[in-house]
Coordinates of C-alpha atoms in Angstrom, one line a residue:
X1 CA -195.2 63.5 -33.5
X2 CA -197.6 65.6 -31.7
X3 CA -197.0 65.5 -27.7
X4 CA -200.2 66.5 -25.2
X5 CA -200.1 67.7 -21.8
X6 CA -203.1 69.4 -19.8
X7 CA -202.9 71.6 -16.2
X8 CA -204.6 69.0 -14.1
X9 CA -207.6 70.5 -12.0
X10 CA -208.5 70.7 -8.6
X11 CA -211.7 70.2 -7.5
X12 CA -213.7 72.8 -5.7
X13 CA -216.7 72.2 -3.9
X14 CA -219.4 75.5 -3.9
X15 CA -219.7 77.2 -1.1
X16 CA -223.6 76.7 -0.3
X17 CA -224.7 73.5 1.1
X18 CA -228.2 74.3 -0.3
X19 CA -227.9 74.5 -4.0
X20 CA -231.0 74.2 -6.4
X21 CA -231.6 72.7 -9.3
X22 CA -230.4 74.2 -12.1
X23 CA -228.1 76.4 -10.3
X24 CA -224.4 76.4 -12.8
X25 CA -221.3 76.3 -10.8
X26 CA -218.8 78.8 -11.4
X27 CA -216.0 78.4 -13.4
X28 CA -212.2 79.1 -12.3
X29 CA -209.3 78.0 -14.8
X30 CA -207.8 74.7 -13.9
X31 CA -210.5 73.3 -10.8
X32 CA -213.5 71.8 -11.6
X33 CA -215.9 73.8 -9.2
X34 CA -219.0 71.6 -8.6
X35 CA -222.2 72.1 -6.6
X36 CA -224.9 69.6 -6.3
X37 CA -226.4 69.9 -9.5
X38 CA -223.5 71.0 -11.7
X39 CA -219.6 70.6 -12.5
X40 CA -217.5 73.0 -14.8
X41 CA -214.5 72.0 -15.3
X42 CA -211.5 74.7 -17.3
X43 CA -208.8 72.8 -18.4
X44 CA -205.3 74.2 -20.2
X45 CA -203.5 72.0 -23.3
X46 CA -200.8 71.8 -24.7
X47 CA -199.4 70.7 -27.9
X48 CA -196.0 70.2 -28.7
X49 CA -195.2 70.0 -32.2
X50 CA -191.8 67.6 -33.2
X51 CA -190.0 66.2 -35.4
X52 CA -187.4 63.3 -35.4
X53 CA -184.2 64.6 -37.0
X54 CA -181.4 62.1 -37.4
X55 CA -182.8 59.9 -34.5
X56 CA -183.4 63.3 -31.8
X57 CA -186.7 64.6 -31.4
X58 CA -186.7 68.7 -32.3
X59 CA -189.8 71.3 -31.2
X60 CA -191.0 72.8 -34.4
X61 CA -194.0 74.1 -32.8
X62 CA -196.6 74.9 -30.1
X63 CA -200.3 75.0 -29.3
X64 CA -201.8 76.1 -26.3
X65 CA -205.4 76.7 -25.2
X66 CA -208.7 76.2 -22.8
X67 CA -211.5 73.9 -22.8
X68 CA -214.2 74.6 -20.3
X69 CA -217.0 72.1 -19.5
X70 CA -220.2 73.4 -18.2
X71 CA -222.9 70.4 -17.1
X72 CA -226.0 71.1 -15.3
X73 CA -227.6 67.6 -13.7
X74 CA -231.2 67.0 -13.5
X75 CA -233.3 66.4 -10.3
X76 CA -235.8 64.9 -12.5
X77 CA -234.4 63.3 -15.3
X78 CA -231.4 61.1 -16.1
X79 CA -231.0 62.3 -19.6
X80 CA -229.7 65.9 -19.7
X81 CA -226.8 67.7 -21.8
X82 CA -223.5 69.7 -21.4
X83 CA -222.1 72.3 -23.3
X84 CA -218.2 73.2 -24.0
X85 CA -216.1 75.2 -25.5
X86 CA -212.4 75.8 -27.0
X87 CA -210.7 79.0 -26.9
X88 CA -208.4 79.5 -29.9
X89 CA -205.0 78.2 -29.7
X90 CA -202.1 80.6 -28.8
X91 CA -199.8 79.0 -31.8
X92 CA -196.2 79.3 -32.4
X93 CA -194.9 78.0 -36.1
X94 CA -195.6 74.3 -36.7
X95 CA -198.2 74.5 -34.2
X96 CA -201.2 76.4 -36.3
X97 CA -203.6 74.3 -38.5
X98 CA -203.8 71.9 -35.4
X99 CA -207.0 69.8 -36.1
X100 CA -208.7 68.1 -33.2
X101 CA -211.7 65.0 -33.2
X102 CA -213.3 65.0 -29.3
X103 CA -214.9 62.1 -28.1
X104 CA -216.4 61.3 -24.7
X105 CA -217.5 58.0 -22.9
X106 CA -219.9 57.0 -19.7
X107 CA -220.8 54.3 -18.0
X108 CA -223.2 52.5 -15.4
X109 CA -225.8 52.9 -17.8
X110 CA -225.3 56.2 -18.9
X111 CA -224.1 57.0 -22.7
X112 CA -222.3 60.3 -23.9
X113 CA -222.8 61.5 -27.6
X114 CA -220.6 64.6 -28.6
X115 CA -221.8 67.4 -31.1
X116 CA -218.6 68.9 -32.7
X117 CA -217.5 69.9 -36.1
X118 CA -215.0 67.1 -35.9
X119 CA -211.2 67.4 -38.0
X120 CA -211.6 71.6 -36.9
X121 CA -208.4 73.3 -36.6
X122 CA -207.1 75.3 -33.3
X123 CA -207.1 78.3 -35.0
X124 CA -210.3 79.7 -33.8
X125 CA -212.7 79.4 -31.1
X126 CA -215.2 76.4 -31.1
X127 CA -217.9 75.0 -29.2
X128 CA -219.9 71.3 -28.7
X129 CA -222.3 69.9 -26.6
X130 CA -222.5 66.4 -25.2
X131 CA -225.7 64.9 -24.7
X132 CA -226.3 62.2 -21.9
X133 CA -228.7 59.4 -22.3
X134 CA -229.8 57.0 -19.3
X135 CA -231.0 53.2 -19.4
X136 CA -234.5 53.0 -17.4
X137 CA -233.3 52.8 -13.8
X138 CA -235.8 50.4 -11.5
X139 CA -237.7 52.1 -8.4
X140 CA -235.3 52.1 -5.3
X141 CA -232.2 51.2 -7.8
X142 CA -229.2 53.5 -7.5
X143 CA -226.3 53.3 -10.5
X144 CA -223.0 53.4 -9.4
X145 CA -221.0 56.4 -10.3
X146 CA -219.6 57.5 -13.4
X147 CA -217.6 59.9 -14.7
X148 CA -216.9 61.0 -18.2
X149 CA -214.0 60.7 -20.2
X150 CA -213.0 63.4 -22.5
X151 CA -210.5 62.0 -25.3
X152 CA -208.8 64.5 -27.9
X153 CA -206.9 63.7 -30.6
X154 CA -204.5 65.8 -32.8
X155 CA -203.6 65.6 -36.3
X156 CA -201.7 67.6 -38.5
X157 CA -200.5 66.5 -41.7
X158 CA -196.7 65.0 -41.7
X159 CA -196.8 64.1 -37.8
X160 CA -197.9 61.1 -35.9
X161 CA -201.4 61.6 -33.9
X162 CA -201.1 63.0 -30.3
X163 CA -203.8 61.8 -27.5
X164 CA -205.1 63.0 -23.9
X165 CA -207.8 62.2 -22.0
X166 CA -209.1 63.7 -18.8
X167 CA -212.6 63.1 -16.2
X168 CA -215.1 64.7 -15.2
X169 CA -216.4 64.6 -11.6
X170 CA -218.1 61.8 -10.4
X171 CA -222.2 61.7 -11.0
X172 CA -224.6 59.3 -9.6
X173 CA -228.1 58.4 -11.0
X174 CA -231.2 56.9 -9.4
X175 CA -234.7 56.5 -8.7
X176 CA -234.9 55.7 -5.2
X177 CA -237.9 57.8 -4.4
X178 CA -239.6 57.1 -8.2
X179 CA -237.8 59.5 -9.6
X180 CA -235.1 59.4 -12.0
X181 CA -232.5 62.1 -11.4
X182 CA -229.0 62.8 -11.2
X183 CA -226.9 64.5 -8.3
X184 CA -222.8 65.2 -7.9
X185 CA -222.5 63.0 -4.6
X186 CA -219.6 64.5 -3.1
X187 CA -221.3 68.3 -3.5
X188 CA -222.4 68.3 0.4
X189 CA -226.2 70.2 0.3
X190 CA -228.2 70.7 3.8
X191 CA -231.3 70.0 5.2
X192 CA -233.1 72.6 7.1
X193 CA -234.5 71.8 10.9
X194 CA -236.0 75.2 11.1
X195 CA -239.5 74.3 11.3
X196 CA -238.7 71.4 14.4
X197 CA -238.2 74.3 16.7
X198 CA -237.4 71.9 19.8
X199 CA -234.9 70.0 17.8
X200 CA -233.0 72.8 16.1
X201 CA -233.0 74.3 19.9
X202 CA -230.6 70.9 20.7
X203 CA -228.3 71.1 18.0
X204 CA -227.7 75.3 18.3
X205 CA -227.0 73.9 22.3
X206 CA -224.8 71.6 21.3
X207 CA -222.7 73.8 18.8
X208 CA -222.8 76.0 21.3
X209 CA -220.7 73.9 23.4
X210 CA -217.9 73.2 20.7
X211 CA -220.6 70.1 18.9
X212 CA -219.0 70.8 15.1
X213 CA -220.4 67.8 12.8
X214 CA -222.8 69.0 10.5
X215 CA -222.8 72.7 10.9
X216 CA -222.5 73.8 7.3
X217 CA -220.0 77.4 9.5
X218 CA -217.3 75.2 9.3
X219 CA -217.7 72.6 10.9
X220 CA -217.6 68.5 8.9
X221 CA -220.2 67.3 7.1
X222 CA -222.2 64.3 8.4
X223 CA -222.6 61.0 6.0
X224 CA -225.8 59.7 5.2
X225 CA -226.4 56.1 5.9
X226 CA -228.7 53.3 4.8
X227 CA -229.2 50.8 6.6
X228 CA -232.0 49.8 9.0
X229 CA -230.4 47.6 11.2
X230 CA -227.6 50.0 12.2
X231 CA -230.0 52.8 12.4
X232 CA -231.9 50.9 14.8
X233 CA -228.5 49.9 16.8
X234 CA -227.5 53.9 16.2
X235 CA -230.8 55.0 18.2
X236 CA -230.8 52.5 21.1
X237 CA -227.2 53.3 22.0
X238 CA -228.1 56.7 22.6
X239 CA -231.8 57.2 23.3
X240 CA -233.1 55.5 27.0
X241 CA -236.2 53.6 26.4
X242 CA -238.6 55.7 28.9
X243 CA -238.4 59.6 29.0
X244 CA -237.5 61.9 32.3
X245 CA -240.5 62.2 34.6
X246 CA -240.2 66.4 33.9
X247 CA -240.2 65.5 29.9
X248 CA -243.0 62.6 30.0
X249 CA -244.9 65.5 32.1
X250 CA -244.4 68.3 29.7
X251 CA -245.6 65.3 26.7
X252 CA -242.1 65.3 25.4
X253 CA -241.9 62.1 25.5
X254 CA -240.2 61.2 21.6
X255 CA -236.5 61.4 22.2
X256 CA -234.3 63.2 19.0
X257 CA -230.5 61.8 19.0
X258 CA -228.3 64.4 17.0
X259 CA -226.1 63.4 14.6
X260 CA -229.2 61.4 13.1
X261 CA -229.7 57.9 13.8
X262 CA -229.8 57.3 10.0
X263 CA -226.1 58.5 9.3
X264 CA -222.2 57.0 9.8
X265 CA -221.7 59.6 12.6
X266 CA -224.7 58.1 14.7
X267 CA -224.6 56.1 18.3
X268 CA -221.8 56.3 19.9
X269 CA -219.9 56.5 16.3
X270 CA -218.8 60.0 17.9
X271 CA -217.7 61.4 21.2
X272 CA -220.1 62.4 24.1
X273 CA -219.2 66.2 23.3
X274 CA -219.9 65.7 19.8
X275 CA -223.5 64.6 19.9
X276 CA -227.0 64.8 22.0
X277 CA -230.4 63.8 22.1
X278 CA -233.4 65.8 23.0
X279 CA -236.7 65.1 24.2
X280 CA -240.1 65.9 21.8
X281 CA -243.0 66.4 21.4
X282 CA -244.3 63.0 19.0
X283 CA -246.0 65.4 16.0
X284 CA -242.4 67.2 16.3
X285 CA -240.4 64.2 15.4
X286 CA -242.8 62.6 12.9
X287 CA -242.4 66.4 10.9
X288 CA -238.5 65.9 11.0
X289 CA -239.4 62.7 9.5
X290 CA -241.0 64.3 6.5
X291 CA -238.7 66.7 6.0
X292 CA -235.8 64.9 5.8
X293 CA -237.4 62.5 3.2
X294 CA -238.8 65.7 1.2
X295 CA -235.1 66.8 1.6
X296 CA -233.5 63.5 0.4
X297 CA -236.2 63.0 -2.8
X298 CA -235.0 66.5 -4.0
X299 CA -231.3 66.5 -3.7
X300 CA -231.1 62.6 -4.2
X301 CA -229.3 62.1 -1.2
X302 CA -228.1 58.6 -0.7
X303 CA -225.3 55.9 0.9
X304 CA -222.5 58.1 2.2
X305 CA -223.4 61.2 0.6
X306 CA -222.1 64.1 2.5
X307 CA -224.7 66.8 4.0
X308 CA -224.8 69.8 6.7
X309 CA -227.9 70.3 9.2
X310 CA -229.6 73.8 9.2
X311 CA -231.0 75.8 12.5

């Protein structure tokens, strides 16, 4: 019989919360290292090779080697391709002339075809692609996530078939904005408040003062949340109805709370030390508006998704 084990991964999140399109996450052996666009993922297997002699099982034989994964998502399309590879196997008697089939399954309307020379031995390196085809998602619809599932099987003539299976990370695809596109949801990115000069001013205060959610130096990341009705309840708990006399006079009169209203660390969700609001010019606040939808459309950020705040 042929007996499969893999190094299980860890997953590593990129560094940079802003990541564009197209951008390939690096690869390390055994972590899948993702960003918001794109996973690779470096697995190690190995085969063992045995046979049953007189009712005990006996190693005749051993097979190790690498398969990386390398996908890249699409902001604009939820059809798009990966490519992998195997290294050749490190053998040890019994365990050349391996030969390994590789197929890979999706879901929540998402379907995986793989492109390999199918039956190939271990005995020298290989490569495939798997291509990824989407069902037409609805305007404002967002599929649940998927993952794919890599299944290899092992034959070699004499021996019983040996299986594994491992996952990708998670993807999620949608066309909330109406676009289709694709995104890793738990890759934080970060939205920029640079050109709200007023607004950024509050948050660099409030980090100042030990205010930690959402600053992409090390602080947590801050959850994106939709939902009208608690963004509504989120502002009101924080923001007074009527600005200061000194801020009304100076036409600041739009009040900014900070974490957003329109995230699970909003309100009161956090502690008074963790969070402010600051008063703004209208035109100000209308602009953050903008760019935080411009910001959203791009890196399809939705329900939950995990993001840092830039000043």
């Amino acid at each position: 019989m042929l007996r499969v084990t893999i190094g299980r991964a860890v997953q590593q999140t990129g560094a940079s919360a802003v990541t564009a399109p197209g951008a390939n996450a690096s690869c390390s052996i055994n972590r899948i290292t993702v960003n918001r666009y794109s996973e690779c993922e470096w697995i190690t297997i190995h085969v063992d090779v045995i046979k049953i002699v007189r009712g005990q099982p006996v190693l005749e034989g051993t097979a190790d080697f690498d398969a990386k994964h390398q996908m890249t998502l699409k902001a604009k399309s939820a059809n798009w391709s990966e490519k992998f590879s195997l290294s050749k196997a490190k053998t040890t008697r019994a365990g050349k002339g391996l030969h390994v089939n590789i197929a890979a399954s999706s879901k929540s309307g998402t379907k995986a075809k793989v492109h390999f020379d199918q039956g190939r031995t271990l005995d020298s390196k290989a490569s495939g692609s798997v291509d990824y085809k989407t069902d037409p998602i609805k305007k404002k619809k967002i599929n649940a996530k998927a993952k794919t599932t890599y299944t290899y099987t092992f034959t070699k003539a004499g021996y019983n078939p040996g299986t594994v299976s491992y996952d990708s990370v998670a993807y999620r695809c949608d066309n909330f904005y109406g676009t289709s596109g694709c995104a890793i949801p738990e890759a934080p990115t970060g939205v920029s408040m640079i050109n709200q000069p007023r607004i950024a001013d509050g948050i660099r205060v409030l980090r100042l003062r030990g205010g930690h959610y959402g600053d992409p130096y090390g602080g947590k990341p801050l959850h994106w949340m939709i939902n009208e009705k608690q963004k509504r309840k989120n502002r009101s708990a924080v923001c007074p109805s009527t600005p200061p006399a000194d801020m009304k006079r100076a036409g600041r009169t739009s009040c900014d709370e900070y974490p957003f209203a329109s995230t699970y660390e909003g309100g009161t969700h956090l502690p008074a030390k963790q969070r402010t609001i600051t008063w703004v010019k209208k035109a100000e606040n209308d602009s953050q508006g903008g760019t935080i939808t411009n910001w959203r459309r791009a890196y399809h950020v939705m329900d939950h998704d995990p993001f840092f705040v830039i000043v």
